Coordinates of C-alpha atoms and ligand atoms in Angstrom, one line a residue:
M196 CA 143.1 54.5 144.7
T197 CA 141.5 55.0 140.9
E198 CA 138.8 56.9 140.3
H199 CA 135.7 54.6 140.3
L200 CA 136.7 53.3 143.6
A201 CA 136.9 57.1 145.2
P202 CA 134.6 58.7 147.5
I203 CA 132.6 60.9 147.3
V204 CA 134.1 64.2 148.7
V205 CA 132.3 67.0 150.4
I206 CA 134.0 70.1 151.5
G207 CA 132.3 71.5 154.6
T208 CA 130.7 70.5 157.8
G209 CA 128.2 72.7 158.2
L210 CA 124.5 72.7 157.7
A211 CA 124.9 71.6 153.8
G212 CA 127.7 69.5 154.2
Y213 CA 126.1 67.3 157.2
N214 CA 122.7 68.2 155.3
L215 CA 123.4 66.1 152.4
V216 CA 125.3 63.3 153.5
K217 CA 122.5 62.9 155.9
E218 CA 119.8 63.2 153.2
L219 CA 122.6 61.2 150.6
R220 CA 123.1 58.2 153.7
K221 CA 119.2 57.8 153.2
L222 CA 119.5 56.4 149.9
A223 CA 123.1 54.8 149.5
P224 CA 123.6 53.3 153.1
A225 CA 126.9 52.1 151.2
Q226 CA 128.5 54.8 149.2
P227 CA 131.6 56.2 150.6
V228 CA 132.1 59.6 151.7
L229 CA 134.9 61.3 152.8
M230 CA 133.8 65.3 154.5
I231 CA 137.2 67.6 155.0
T232 CA 136.4 70.8 157.2
A233 CA 138.4 74.0 157.9
D234 CA 136.8 74.1 161.1
D235 CA 136.8 71.2 164.3
G236 CA 133.6 69.1 162.7
R237 CA 131.1 70.1 165.4
N238 CA 127.6 69.7 164.4
Y239 CA 125.8 73.3 165.3
S240 CA 123.0 75.0 163.7
K241 CA 124.4 78.1 162.7
P242 CA 121.2 80.2 163.0
M243 CA 122.1 79.4 167.1
L244 CA 124.7 82.0 167.0
S245 CA 122.8 84.9 167.5
T246 CA 120.7 83.5 170.3
G247 CA 123.4 82.6 172.5
F248 CA 123.1 85.7 174.2
G249 CA 120.1 85.6 175.1
K250 CA 119.8 82.8 176.2
N251 CA 123.7 82.1 177.7
K252 CA 124.8 79.2 175.8
T253 CA 128.4 78.6 176.0
A254 CA 130.0 77.3 172.2
D255 CA 130.0 73.8 173.4
E256 CA 126.4 74.3 174.3
L257 CA 125.3 74.9 171.0
A258 CA 127.0 71.9 169.6
M259 CA 125.2 69.3 169.1
A260 CA 127.5 66.8 168.0
T261 CA 131.3 66.7 167.6
A262 CA 132.4 65.5 164.1
A263 CA 133.6 62.0 165.6
D264 CA 130.0 61.2 166.7
M265 CA 128.8 62.6 163.5
A266 CA 131.5 60.4 161.4
E267 CA 130.2 57.5 163.4
Q268 CA 126.7 57.9 163.0
L269 CA 126.5 58.7 159.5
G270 CA 129.1 56.0 158.5
I271 CA 131.7 58.5 156.9
V272 CA 134.9 59.4 157.7
I273 CA 135.6 63.2 158.4
R274 CA 139.1 64.7 158.5
T275 CA 138.8 68.2 161.0
N276 CA 141.1 71.3 161.2
T277 CA 142.0 70.1 157.7
R278 CA 141.6 72.9 155.0
V279 CA 141.4 71.9 151.2
T280 CA 144.4 74.6 149.0
H281 CA 143.3 73.8 146.0
I282 CA 140.9 71.6 143.3
D283 CA 142.1 70.1 140.2
P284 CA 139.0 69.1 138.3
K285 CA 140.9 67.5 135.2
A286 CA 142.7 65.0 137.3
H287 CA 139.4 64.4 139.8
K288 CA 141.3 65.4 142.9
V289 CA 141.4 68.1 146.0
F290 CA 145.0 68.8 147.6
I291 CA 145.9 69.7 151.2
G292 CA 148.6 71.6 150.9
E293 CA 150.6 69.1 149.0
E294 CA 148.5 66.3 149.7
P295 CA 146.4 64.4 147.2
V296 CA 142.7 63.4 147.6
A297 CA 140.7 61.8 144.4
Y298 CA 137.1 62.0 144.5
S299 CA 134.5 60.8 142.0
K300 CA 132.2 63.4 142.9
L301 CA 133.6 66.4 144.6
V302 CA 130.7 69.1 146.2
L303 CA 131.8 72.2 147.6
A304 CA 129.5 73.2 150.6
W305 CA 132.7 75.6 152.5
G306 CA 129.7 78.4 152.9
A307 CA 130.7 82.4 153.0
D308 CA 133.2 84.4 154.4
V309 CA 132.5 87.9 156.9
I310 CA 133.4 91.1 154.9
A311 CA 136.7 92.8 156.7
P312 CA 135.6 96.3 158.0
R313 CA 138.0 98.9 156.5
V314 CA 138.9 100.6 159.9
Q315 CA 142.1 102.5 160.7
G316 CA 143.4 101.8 164.2
D317 CA 145.3 99.7 166.8
A318 CA 142.6 98.0 167.8
Q319 CA 142.0 94.9 164.8
E320 CA 142.7 92.2 167.7
R321 CA 138.7 93.4 169.3
I322 CA 137.2 93.6 166.4
F323 CA 135.2 90.2 166.4
S324 CA 133.3 88.4 163.2
I325 CA 130.5 85.8 164.5
N326 CA 130.4 83.2 161.8
D327 CA 130.6 80.0 163.1
L328 CA 131.2 78.2 166.2
Q329 CA 134.9 79.0 167.2
D330 CA 134.1 82.9 165.9
Y331 CA 131.5 82.8 168.9
S332 CA 133.5 80.8 171.6
R333 CA 136.5 83.5 170.8
F334 CA 133.9 86.0 170.9
R335 CA 131.9 84.3 175.0
T336 CA 135.4 84.3 175.1
A337 CA 136.6 87.7 174.5
A338 CA 133.3 89.2 176.6
A339 CA 133.5 87.4 180.1
G340 CA 133.0 90.1 182.0
K341 CA 132.7 92.7 180.0
K342 CA 130.0 95.2 179.2
R343 CA 129.8 97.3 176.1
V344 CA 129.2 96.2 173.0
L345 CA 129.4 97.9 169.8
I346 CA 127.8 96.0 166.4
M347 CA 129.2 97.7 163.3
G348 CA 126.2 96.8 160.7
A349 CA 122.7 96.7 160.8
G350 CA 121.6 94.1 158.2
L351 CA 119.9 91.0 159.5
I352 CA 122.5 89.7 161.8
G353 CA 123.6 93.0 163.8
C354 CA 119.7 93.5 164.2
E355 CA 119.8 90.0 166.2
Y356 CA 122.5 90.4 167.7
A357 CA 121.6 93.8 168.8
N358 CA 118.5 92.2 170.8
D359 CA 120.3 89.0 171.3
M360 CA 123.6 90.5 173.1
K361 CA 120.6 92.9 174.8
D362 CA 119.7 90.4 176.0
G363 CA 122.7 88.8 177.8
G364 CA 122.5 92.1 179.3
F365 CA 125.2 94.1 177.1
A366 CA 125.1 98.0 176.5
V367 CA 125.1 97.9 172.7
D368 CA 125.3 100.5 170.0
V369 CA 124.8 99.9 167.0
V370 CA 126.3 102.5 164.1
A371 CA 125.4 101.6 159.7
P372 CA 126.6 103.8 157.2
C373 CA 122.6 103.5 156.1
E374 CA 119.1 105.5 156.9
Q375 CA 117.6 102.2 158.4
L376 CA 117.6 98.7 159.5
M377 CA 118.1 95.8 156.5
P378 CA 117.8 98.2 154.2
S379 CA 118.3 95.2 151.3
L380 CA 115.1 94.0 153.6
L381 CA 112.8 95.7 154.6
P382 CA 110.3 98.9 153.6
K383 CA 111.2 101.5 156.1
E384 CA 108.1 101.1 157.9
A385 CA 108.7 97.8 158.9
A386 CA 112.7 99.0 159.3
A387 CA 111.3 101.2 161.0
A388 CA 109.1 99.7 163.2
V389 CA 112.2 97.0 164.8
Q390 CA 114.6 99.4 165.2
R391 CA 111.2 101.3 167.7
G392 CA 111.3 97.5 169.2
L393 CA 115.1 97.7 170.3
E394 CA 115.8 101.4 170.7
S395 CA 113.0 100.4 173.6
L396 CA 114.9 97.9 174.7
G397 CA 118.3 100.7 175.2
V398 CA 120.3 99.5 171.9
R399 CA 121.4 103.0 170.6
F400 CA 121.6 103.4 166.8
H401 CA 123.8 105.3 165.0
L402 CA 122.6 105.3 161.2
G403 CA 124.4 107.0 158.4
P404 CA 127.6 107.6 159.0
L405 CA 130.3 104.8 159.2
V406 CA 133.3 103.2 161.5
S407 CA 136.1 104.8 160.6
R408 CA 138.6 104.2 163.2
I409 CA 138.8 101.9 166.2
E410 CA 141.6 102.5 169.0
R411 CA 142.5 100.9 171.8
H412 CA 141.3 102.2 174.9
G413 CA 142.2 100.9 178.0
E414 CA 141.2 97.3 177.9
G415 CA 138.8 98.3 175.1
V416 CA 137.7 100.2 172.7
R417 CA 136.9 104.2 171.3
A418 CA 135.5 104.1 167.7
T419 CA 135.3 107.2 165.4
L420 CA 133.0 107.6 162.9
S421 CA 132.7 109.4 160.0
N422 CA 130.5 112.1 161.9
G423 CA 133.5 112.7 164.3
E424 CA 131.1 111.4 167.2
M425 CA 133.2 109.7 169.0
L426 CA 132.0 105.7 170.8
D427 CA 133.8 103.8 173.3
A428 CA 132.9 100.3 174.2
D429 CA 134.8 97.0 175.5
L430 CA 134.5 95.3 172.2
A431 CA 133.3 95.7 168.7
V432 CA 131.7 92.8 166.9
S433 CA 131.8 93.4 162.6
A434 CA 128.2 91.8 161.1
I435 CA 128.3 94.4 157.6
G436 CA 127.8 91.1 155.8
L437 CA 129.0 87.5 153.9
R438 CA 130.2 86.8 150.7
P439 CA 130.0 83.1 149.1
R440 CA 133.9 81.9 149.2
L441 CA 134.8 81.9 145.6
E442 CA 138.9 81.7 145.9
L443 CA 139.6 78.4 145.2
A444 CA 136.9 78.3 142.5
V445 CA 138.0 80.8 140.8
K446 CA 141.9 79.1 140.5
A447 CA 140.1 75.8 139.9
G448 CA 138.4 77.9 136.5
L449 CA 135.0 76.7 137.6
Q450 CA 132.6 79.5 136.3
T451 CA 131.6 81.9 139.4
H452 CA 129.7 85.4 139.7
H453 CA 128.3 85.8 143.1
G454 CA 128.4 82.4 144.4
V455 CA 130.2 79.4 142.5
V456 CA 127.9 79.1 140.2
V457 CA 125.4 75.9 139.7
N458 CA 122.4 75.0 137.2
R459 CA 118.9 73.2 138.9
L460 CA 121.1 70.1 139.1
L461 CA 123.3 71.9 141.3
E462 CA 126.0 71.3 139.0
T463 CA 128.9 73.4 138.7
S464 CA 130.5 74.0 135.2
E465 CA 133.1 71.6 135.6
P466 CA 132.4 67.7 135.8
D467 CA 131.3 66.5 138.9
I468 CA 131.3 69.2 140.9
Y469 CA 128.3 70.3 142.5
A470 CA 127.8 73.4 145.0
L471 CA 125.5 74.5 147.5
G472 CA 124.8 76.2 150.7
D473 CA 126.0 80.0 151.3
C474 CA 129.0 79.4 148.4
A475 CA 126.6 78.2 145.8
E476 CA 124.3 80.9 143.6
V477 CA 121.9 78.6 141.8
D478 CA 120.2 79.5 139.1
G479 CA 121.1 82.5 139.6
L480 CA 119.4 83.0 143.3
V481 CA 122.5 83.5 145.8
L482 CA 120.4 82.8 149.4
L483 CA 121.9 82.7 152.2
Y484 CA 119.8 80.5 154.4
V485 CA 119.1 77.3 155.8
L486 CA 115.2 76.9 154.2
P487 CA 116.9 76.6 150.5
L488 CA 120.2 74.6 151.7
M489 CA 118.0 72.3 153.1
T490 CA 116.0 71.3 149.9
A491 CA 119.3 71.6 147.5
A492 CA 121.0 69.0 150.4
R493 CA 117.3 66.8 149.3
A494 CA 118.0 66.7 145.2
L495 CA 121.5 66.8 145.6
A496 CA 121.6 63.8 147.6
K497 CA 119.1 62.7 144.8
T498 CA 121.7 63.3 141.9
L499 CA 124.3 61.6 144.1
A500 CA 122.5 58.8 144.8
G501 CA 121.7 58.1 140.9
E502 CA 118.5 59.8 139.9
P503 CA 119.7 63.2 138.2
T504 CA 116.6 65.4 140.4
P505 CA 116.4 69.6 139.5
V506 CA 116.3 72.1 142.8
S507 CA 112.8 73.6 142.8
Y508 CA 112.5 76.8 145.2
G509 CA 108.8 77.1 146.7
V510 CA 107.9 80.6 148.8
M511 CA 111.8 81.1 151.7
P512 CA 110.7 83.8 153.8
V513 CA 113.0 84.7 156.4
T514 CA 112.3 85.3 159.6
V515 CA 114.5 87.9 161.2
K516 CA 115.1 86.7 165.8
T517 CA 114.7 89.8 166.9
P518 CA 112.2 88.5 169.8
V519 CA 111.7 92.5 170.4
V520 CA 109.4 92.8 167.6
P521 CA 109.7 89.7 165.1
V522 CA 109.9 90.1 161.8
V523 CA 108.8 87.6 158.9
V524 CA 109.9 88.5 155.3
A525 CA 109.9 87.5 152.0
P526 CA 111.8 90.6 149.9
P527 CA 110.4 90.8 145.8
A528 CA 113.7 89.4 143.7
A529 CA 116.0 92.8 143.1
G530 CA 114.7 94.8 140.2
S531 CA 111.6 93.6 140.5
A532 CA 108.6 96.0 139.5
G533 CA 106.3 97.2 141.8
Q534 CA 105.6 98.9 145.0
W535 CA 104.8 98.7 148.5
H536 CA 101.5 98.7 150.4
I537 CA 102.2 99.4 153.8
D538 CA 99.3 98.5 156.8
A539 CA 100.8 99.5 160.2
E540 CA 99.5 99.6 164.0
G541 CA 102.4 101.3 165.8
N542 CA 104.3 98.0 165.6
D543 CA 103.2 95.8 163.8
V544 CA 103.1 96.4 160.1
Q545 CA 101.8 94.5 157.4
A546 CA 103.9 95.5 153.7
E547 CA 102.9 93.8 150.5
F548 CA 104.7 94.1 148.0
R549 CA 103.0 93.8 144.3
D550 CA 103.4 94.4 141.1
E551 CA 101.1 96.6 138.0
S552 CA 99.2 93.5 138.0
G553 CA 97.8 92.7 141.9
Q554 CA 99.8 89.6 142.1
L555 CA 101.9 89.4 145.3
R556 CA 106.3 89.4 144.7
G557 CA 106.8 90.1 148.2
Y558 CA 106.1 90.9 151.8
A559 CA 107.5 92.3 155.3
L560 CA 105.5 91.5 158.3
T561 CA 106.2 93.0 162.2
G562 CA 104.9 92.6 165.6
A563 CA 101.6 90.9 165.9
R564 CA 101.0 90.7 161.6
V565 CA 103.6 88.1 161.6
M566 CA 100.9 85.3 162.0
N567 CA 99.5 86.6 158.4
K568 CA 102.8 84.8 156.9
V569 CA 101.1 81.8 156.4
A570 CA 98.0 83.1 154.1
L571 CA 100.1 85.3 152.0
N572 CA 103.1 82.3 151.5
K573 CA 99.4 80.8 150.1
A574 CA 99.3 83.2 147.4
L575 CA 103.0 84.6 146.4
P576 CA 104.8 82.6 143.8
A577 CA 107.4 79.7 143.8
L578 CA 111.1 81.5 143.8
L579 CA 112.2 78.6 141.4
P580 CA 109.1 76.7 139.9
Ligands
FAD88 P1 128.6 77.3 156.8 O1 128.4 76.6 157.7 O2 129.9 78.5 156.9 O3 129.8 76.2 156.4 C1 131.1 76.4 155.4 C2 132.0 74.9 156.2 O4 133.3 74.8 154.9 C3 133.1 74.8 157.2 O5 132.8 73.2 158.1 C4 134.3 75.4 157.6 O6 135.7 74.6 157.7 C5 134.0 74.8 155.6 N1 135.7 75.2 155.2 C6 135.3 76.8 154.2 N2 136.6 76.5 153.3 C7 137.3 75.4 153.7 C8 138.3 74.4 153.3 N3 139.3 75.9 152.3 N4 138.5 73.6 153.2 C9 138.0 72.7 153.5 N5 136.4 73.3 154.7 C10 136.3 74.6 154.2 N6 120.0 81.2 158.0 C11 118.0 81.3 158.3 O7 117.3 80.6 157.4 N7 117.7 81.5 159.8 C12 118.2 82.2 160.5 O8 117.4 82.5 161.3 C13 119.7 82.5 160.3 N8 120.5 83.1 161.0 C14 121.5 83.2 161.0 C15 122.7 83.6 162.1 C16 124.1 84.1 161.8 C17 124.9 85.2 163.2 C18 124.9 83.5 160.8 C19 126.0 84.3 161.1 C20 123.9 83.1 159.7 C21 122.0 82.8 160.0 N9 121.3 82.4 158.4 C22 120.2 81.8 158.7 C23 122.1 81.0 157.6 C24 122.5 80.7 157.7 O9 122.6 80.0 159.2 C25 123.9 80.0 156.9 O10 122.9 80.1 155.4 C26 124.7 78.4 156.6 O11 124.5 78.2 158.3 C27 125.0 78.3 155.5 O12 125.3 76.9 155.6 P2 126.9 77.0 154.8 O13 126.9 74.7 155.3 O14 126.2 76.8 153.6 O15 128.2 77.5 155.6

């Protein structure tokens, strides 16, 4: 296939890939598109993974459409269970093993990988990460009839799973080497409100130590913490963080930093290769959330349809799905100068991060105060104006 006849190739059928192609279809109905995905290509909303236990949803129930349905709906070709192993930017080709696939334009929407925990012991296969529908399905199968879960990590995802798995009937222990929940997102007063809420449900927190060892123990696991404490559970879930996938981009000579580096047009350092979603670092920002990728998908669709359109980010608040104490947070940019101003009553916390001039630079709201987000959003400057 010659280059100009080659399709636009999109690697990844997560929210970034599918939203991009949906937007592109509105603008360029006849444009040939090939999507390639390492998973089964089912369309699902990843945020639902951390509310699925409380709602008792199977993976099949969370899936909104199969890859075949999506291919038909969008008039595209989707290759499922197919991993891209190499990119040759000069030849305008991606490789699936030995098989070359030509592209006219290439979009990287290949997401982020879970960070693997470094724990010793013989129970590695009883430690689960839940970062896609197939992980969720595997975990649910393993968890059937089980009662106790040990969660490693007290970031956003660890806290959401703690609330959800408690709602789903598990006894939950959370271990994390930090002094408070969600340390990179919340000031301590807001974190304490969420912790109190989760503890009121019965979640037990072990903050400070690391899990250093996980051994098989009967049908379950025994974790040894770095402070010597031992915890028994049926299964362990690792939620210690996500990292944009970079390996193929690095090998292909693309510029990378924390993510695949792209400019406001979502162009990588190589011609005709773009990136968006969890794998992308857009003008210095790596935002592993849905709202930024939806905004990026709309802009990139226009660019790919022939109207170069830089992406702009407005305010990007994040809702943390801990229904026992709801949270909305718009964290200040890393390294921002300023101070938190706290107004708290029980688990209802309003934390405003203001700079020296009094300008609002970020906020965290918990409990009943989440209703103030609309007013605060209006006062916050846009992230990428
Ligand atoms: P992914 O959905 O990870 O998709 C990546 C795709 O690339 C997959 O199809 C994969 O198979 C494919 N792929 C990877 N490598 C290759 C390869 N070499 N070849 C072919 N295909 C490949 N965000 C919010 O805004 N609000 C929330 O409430 C929220 N809750 C969340 C809860 C959980 C449990 C998790 C894990 C995340 C949550 N997020 C939330 C984050 C949000 O879900 C992600 O930002 C978003 O789904 C990322 O989409 P993506 O398409 O970039 O990546």
